[in-house]
Amino acid sequence: MKLVLFSIVFGGLFATYAQEKVEGMVMEANSENKHIGLPGASVYWMNSQIGVITNEEGLFSIPFKKEYNKLIISYVGFESDTLTIMTPKMVHHTLKPSNELNEVVVEQKRDAVQKTYFSSQNVVTINSAELLKAACCNLSESFETNPAIDVNFSDALTGTKQIQMLGLTSPYLLITQENIPSVRGASQAYGLTFTPGTWVESIQITKGAGSVVNGYESISGQINTELVKPLTDKAVFVNGYANQNGRYELNTHFNKKLTDKWSTGLYIHGNKRSQKEDANDDSFLDAPISDQINVMNRWQYQDAEKGWVSFFNVRFLNEEKQVGETIFNPELDKLTTNAWGSEIDTRRFDTSLKLGYVFPELPFQSLGFQTSYSYHNQDSYFGLRTYNIEHESVYTNFLFNSIIGDTQNKFKTGVTFAYDGYDELVNNIDYSRTDASIGAFFEYNYDNLEKVNLTAGIRVDNHNRLGTFITPRFHIRYTPWEKASLRGSFGRGKRAANIFAENQQLFGSSREIKISNTGGNIYGLDPEDAWNYGVSFLQGFTFLDRPGNFTVDFYKTDFKNQIVVDWENPQEIAFYNLEGKSYASSFQVEVNHELLKNLEVRTAYKYYDVRTDYKSGSLQKPIQAQHRYFVNLGYQTPAKENGSQWKFDYTLHALGKQRIPSTASYTAQYQLPDYAEPYSLMNAQITKVFNSSFEVYLGGENLTNYTQNNAVLGADNPFGANFDTSIVYAPIMGRMFFAGFRFKI
């Protein structure tokens, strides 16, 4: 509790800063003249970098400056309004749906990627405009045009893209859906592919230690996805996609406003790939044969007059994948040496409820309740190896938000309960277990908006396998001058590693699995424990009369204990507790600027130093480029009266050399060099918007046609000692073109 008391006292020292603000609420009008708060609306000063997003109740607070007097309020599906504000005051403004308003309003285009200047946490928001820059068919493919996240292929079989941040893989990220933990446990390897891109309204990427409100598992950061809302999504939306490698996808949204308080949406996603691709002639499929059906029903309830807001989701998914040799026939060859093959069949059901109440007389005091249930069942085999896992999960979080004295001093407190039941079978060895935890948290926030924002939180959890432990998190933002934000943060994260679910790519090899049982409570191992420290600086600027921003940040994750995944010996996969040091350092420089009218440039350089003490010595992390370069160019023509325009997007990824784990004991023809050569990838897309209802897009990925040689080692004898599909550092598939359409009313 010392940290909490320190934070409150420290926050009080800054309370002498006088801050003039414009505060209020953004609402939607309806036929009965009742008002519903709009969460996620953009509120910003024209020709400035100063902007905020309304909270779940539609409330906002933005600093007032005399040099700005045009306040723009915008929301997807509604007409933007521009208000003239000459003095600080309360503003309660009502937006009307776009089809009900014809008068001209002053508008300014918002960035597709937004960086906050006033939050204590380093948050990047990717909105729907950015997601449309690439044919992001699922969440794992939604980060190609943003340098905050690295996207890599996990193996030479499944074609699954895995993400990394701050030099660490996705298990060290807390991945949430509307702030409810989602991609974890059994879904860790493929869970990002279970959320279609069209379902996503926005993505918030938080670097470094996250909030204590969302749990103790975040180590390198958090990725939160906000789904489209039935109230504001289009009544009908259809998206179709096809590529030259036989992948076809269809997404449909059907939304209906039932009453002034109730709205519902039905979202259906299907994808299929039946075409066998083997461009490198190694007799193995370059991409899986697959089928997926994904259906979600979403309900939204809002009663701003009485202060209630609620979301209820229910979803079912069924996915079937087949990978391996092109001649593999599951009916004849399953679990035999006739041909090497694998099937991964996943069935998943999940449901969630979010309920919020805002005290009508105290608009900055609220109660929140979140609960979710999921059942995940994966039946799979890899050659002669079997891997089956059932994961039943329950999560509940209760929150209370209020203020201490005034709205500059806020706090959140609550309790969390989590249950995970695993029924896991690896080669007929039962690794079943039950995890249960209960925890309480308190988070204090001091915010005078213009100079200082401080967030200090602490949580205490009791876990049947991790024991009782404390997780502190601290973030601070200081504004030394205009359009600048200097941030610092530190925090602890702790987690139970699911070593098999998180490393399924290693099953596609002849390696022997070894666990160094030391008497721990998770696979005989101890839980992972790490501290994350970071600093960042954001500076907005105007060059050639157009806005831009410059960012530099440095983060370090220091593991006190880590489950080391050691595949430096080609004959085995070894899991053991860290003995020594393990850390991940990340340095990034990024510049964004509208170079010419309607031409946006985003460029970044990243350097990683990720090192672990293995039993064989201290080594850099394998299959990771220490140097990465990124460039994205986006141009769009001015929109005509009916919305018609062209959009162009180009992305370059340049990766430096990557260390390859040892292959010295393989036969000479299968041995690889110590490092992979640097290479570059180029993606591009052209979109023709015919009107506000219809558009088509055409694009290409890996335009340089760069592919990895010998992605499948020992392909000529997949049941021999040299077989390995896990050493993947570059694309398996070459140049690929795609096309699609979007229709909405």
XYZ file of C-alpha atoms in Angstrom, residues 196-463:
268
model
C -12.175 -11.344 -38.392
C -10.785 -7.953 -39.313
C -14.194 -6.546 -40.273
C -15.441 -7.135 -36.727
C -12.819 -4.758 -35.336
C -13.703 -1.095 -34.830
C -10.359 -0.075 -33.344
C -7.238 -1.495 -31.689
C -5.427 0.062 -28.728
C -1.757 -0.917 -28.375
C -0.189 -0.152 -24.997
C 3.570 -0.484 -24.671
C 5.072 -1.525 -21.373
C 3.331 -2.512 -18.163
C -0.428 -2.173 -18.503
C -3.103 -1.279 -15.997
C -3.635 -3.331 -12.828
C -7.359 -3.255 -13.667
C -6.839 -5.754 -16.489
C -4.902 -8.336 -14.479
C -1.381 -9.407 -13.608
C -0.366 -11.244 -16.806
C 0.747 -8.264 -18.923
C 4.547 -8.166 -19.199
C 5.488 -6.391 -22.439
C 2.182 -4.609 -23.063
C -1.460 -4.946 -23.978
C -3.457 -5.170 -27.205
C -7.146 -4.392 -26.807
C -9.644 -4.722 -29.643
C -12.927 -2.831 -29.697
C -15.562 -4.561 -31.785
C -18.073 -2.787 -34.005
C -21.209 -1.695 -32.158
C -24.715 -2.708 -33.310
C -25.910 0.843 -32.625
C -23.353 2.542 -34.886
C -22.254 -0.146 -37.365
C -23.855 -0.153 -40.807
C -27.254 -1.858 -41.049
C -25.817 -4.195 -43.701
C -22.160 -4.776 -44.469
C -20.692 -7.365 -46.843
C -16.999 -7.953 -47.500
C -15.646 -10.482 -49.981
C -12.004 -11.479 -50.486
C -10.101 -13.874 -52.754
C -6.428 -14.434 -53.545
C -4.542 -16.316 -56.216
C -3.588 -19.084 -53.786
C -7.146 -20.257 -53.357
C -8.156 -18.426 -50.187
C -11.731 -17.141 -50.142
C -13.447 -15.169 -47.384
C -16.874 -13.663 -46.841
C -18.000 -11.407 -44.001
C -21.538 -10.192 -43.398
C -22.877 -7.824 -40.731
C -26.579 -7.355 -40.054
C -27.472 -4.713 -37.455
C -30.867 -3.629 -36.213
C -31.944 -0.950 -33.748
C -34.893 -2.618 -32.013
C -35.935 0.181 -29.645
C -34.485 3.424 -28.380
C -32.446 1.351 -25.906
C -31.820 -2.030 -27.571
C -29.720 -2.819 -30.653
C -28.473 -6.147 -31.951
C -26.064 -7.398 -34.598
C -25.417 -10.732 -36.294
C -21.889 -11.179 -37.696
C -20.999 -14.163 -39.885
C -17.514 -14.972 -41.156
C -16.453 -17.839 -43.381
C -13.165 -18.667 -45.060
C -11.991 -21.584 -47.146
C -8.824 -22.746 -48.839
C -8.997 -25.981 -50.801
C -6.212 -25.345 -53.310
C -2.913 -27.165 -52.727
C 0.098 -24.851 -53.058
C 3.692 -26.088 -53.300
C 5.570 -23.371 -55.151
C 8.982 -24.434 -53.820
C 8.496 -28.083 -54.862
C 9.481 -29.548 -51.496
C 6.412 -31.842 -51.509
C 4.928 -29.952 -48.510
C 1.971 -27.578 -48.606
C 3.031 -23.930 -48.468
C -0.282 -23.049 -46.759
C -2.891 -25.211 -45.042
C -6.097 -26.547 -46.515
C -8.656 -24.999 -44.207
C -12.270 -24.181 -43.447
C -13.589 -21.798 -40.803
C -17.078 -20.685 -39.836
C -17.348 -17.978 -37.189
C -20.677 -16.563 -35.974
C -21.296 -13.881 -33.339
C -24.505 -12.345 -32.026
C -24.064 -9.046 -30.178
C -26.588 -7.082 -28.096
C -26.230 -3.486 -26.959
C -28.349 -1.695 -24.352
C -28.078 1.982 -23.431
C -30.238 4.102 -21.166
C -28.368 7.334 -20.538
C -31.288 8.834 -18.644
C -30.921 6.202 -15.928
C -27.186 5.697 -16.435
C -27.068 2.117 -17.762
C -25.001 0.669 -20.614
C -24.504 -3.009 -21.447
C -23.049 -5.342 -24.100
C -23.754 -9.063 -24.412
C -21.923 -11.340 -26.904
C -22.266 -14.993 -27.822
C -20.020 -16.642 -30.425
C -19.330 -20.038 -31.972
C -16.332 -21.032 -34.107
C -15.409 -24.186 -35.967
C -12.096 -24.452 -37.828
C -10.436 -27.373 -39.592
C -6.878 -27.302 -40.946
C -4.809 -29.850 -42.826
C -1.068 -29.407 -43.362
C 1.869 -31.566 -44.359
C 2.829 -33.411 -47.515
C 0.825 -32.754 -50.647
C 0.104 -36.482 -51.029
C -1.205 -36.818 -47.468
C -4.730 -38.244 -47.231
C -6.118 -38.178 -43.672
C -8.464 -41.077 -44.286
C -5.558 -43.350 -45.196
C -2.430 -41.799 -43.707
C -3.433 -40.369 -40.308
C -0.841 -41.302 -37.608
C 1.000 -43.592 -40.024
C 4.351 -43.380 -41.812
C 2.698 -43.548 -45.230
C 2.967 -39.767 -45.535
C 3.574 -36.953 -43.031
C 0.511 -34.892 -42.247
C -1.280 -32.944 -39.575
C -4.853 -31.940 -38.796
C -5.832 -29.195 -36.361
C -9.560 -29.130 -35.587
C -10.794 -26.402 -33.252
C -14.243 -25.796 -31.812
C -14.767 -22.766 -29.618
C -17.735 -21.234 -27.819
C -17.557 -18.022 -25.840
C -19.915 -15.513 -24.312
C -19.387 -12.280 -22.408
C -21.360 -9.616 -20.585
C -20.358 -6.028 -19.797
C -22.590 -3.906 -17.582
C -21.971 -0.300 -16.592
C -23.843 2.137 -14.412
C -23.138 5.877 -14.168
C -24.598 7.691 -11.191
C -26.920 10.308 -12.776
C -26.082 12.952 -10.188
C -22.363 12.078 -10.187
C -21.321 11.600 -13.833
C -17.714 10.765 -12.913
C -18.702 7.954 -10.574
C -19.604 4.589 -12.020
C -19.833 0.855 -11.460
C -18.686 -1.754 -13.961
C -19.151 -5.507 -14.191
C -17.432 -7.784 -16.731
C -17.803 -11.522 -17.011
C -16.997 -14.084 -19.677
C -17.051 -17.809 -20.274
C -15.243 -19.746 -23.012
C -14.845 -23.370 -24.003
C -12.009 -24.231 -26.380
C -11.492 -27.734 -27.769
C -8.579 -28.562 -30.087
C -7.995 -32.067 -31.445
C -4.765 -32.311 -33.408
C -1.846 -34.446 -34.428
C 1.495 -33.678 -36.052
C 2.902 -36.683 -37.902
C 2.970 -39.390 -35.226
C 2.523 -36.907 -32.346
C -0.896 -36.226 -30.838
C -1.872 -33.030 -29.084
C -5.383 -32.515 -27.676
C -6.449 -29.752 -25.344
C -9.725 -28.639 -23.786
C -9.732 -25.294 -22.014
C -12.687 -24.022 -20.008
C -12.324 -20.467 -18.744
C -14.356 -18.139 -16.509
C -13.420 -14.501 -15.894
C -15.209 -11.913 -13.756
C -14.168 -8.352 -12.940
C -16.061 -5.841 -10.791
C -14.974 -2.173 -10.894
C -15.837 1.040 -9.080
C -14.706 4.429 -10.465
C -14.903 7.739 -8.631
C -12.967 10.891 -7.751
C -11.065 12.212 -4.747
C -12.136 15.811 -4.251
C -12.288 16.806 -7.921
C -12.030 15.267 -11.378
C -8.267 15.777 -11.466
C -7.958 13.001 -8.887
C -9.653 9.763 -9.946
C -9.433 6.187 -8.753
C -10.514 2.719 -9.785
C -10.862 -0.233 -7.472
C -12.350 -3.682 -7.706
C -12.000 -7.437 -7.473
C -11.237 -10.122 -10.077
C -11.971 -13.828 -10.189
C -10.522 -16.177 -12.824
C -10.800 -19.923 -13.399
C -9.054 -22.049 -16.043
C -9.528 -25.783 -16.399
C -7.111 -27.545 -18.762
C -7.496 -31.106 -20.032
C -4.286 -31.525 -22.026
C -2.926 -34.685 -23.643
C 0.520 -34.804 -25.271
C 1.470 -38.168 -26.801
C -0.870 -39.914 -24.331
C 0.694 -38.107 -21.350
C -1.928 -36.270 -19.284
C -0.969 -32.721 -18.274
C -4.414 -31.678 -16.999
C -4.620 -28.975 -14.334
C -6.918 -26.380 -12.806
C -5.923 -22.752 -12.202
C -7.979 -20.425 -10.002
C -7.271 -16.958 -8.669
C -8.944 -14.097 -6.860
C -7.485 -10.614 -6.636
C -8.168 -7.019 -5.652
C -6.787 -3.823 -7.177
C -6.599 -0.082 -6.594
C -5.484 2.464 -9.196
C -5.073 6.186 -8.626
C -4.899 8.747 -11.431
C -3.917 12.390 -11.176
C -4.498 14.417 -14.342
C -4.285 18.154 -14.855
C -4.160 17.437 -18.608
C -1.752 20.207 -19.558
C 1.300 19.313 -17.451
C 1.108 16.036 -15.577
C -0.780 12.757 -15.741
C 0.136 10.118 -13.179
C -1.294 6.622 -12.786
C -0.215 4.376 -9.918
C -1.807 1.026 -9.258
C -1.337 -2.053 -7.169
C -3.088 -5.408 -7.075
C -2.889 -8.412 -4.779
C -3.773 -11.858 -6.119
C -4.025 -15.296 -4.622
C -3.494 -18.094 -7.175
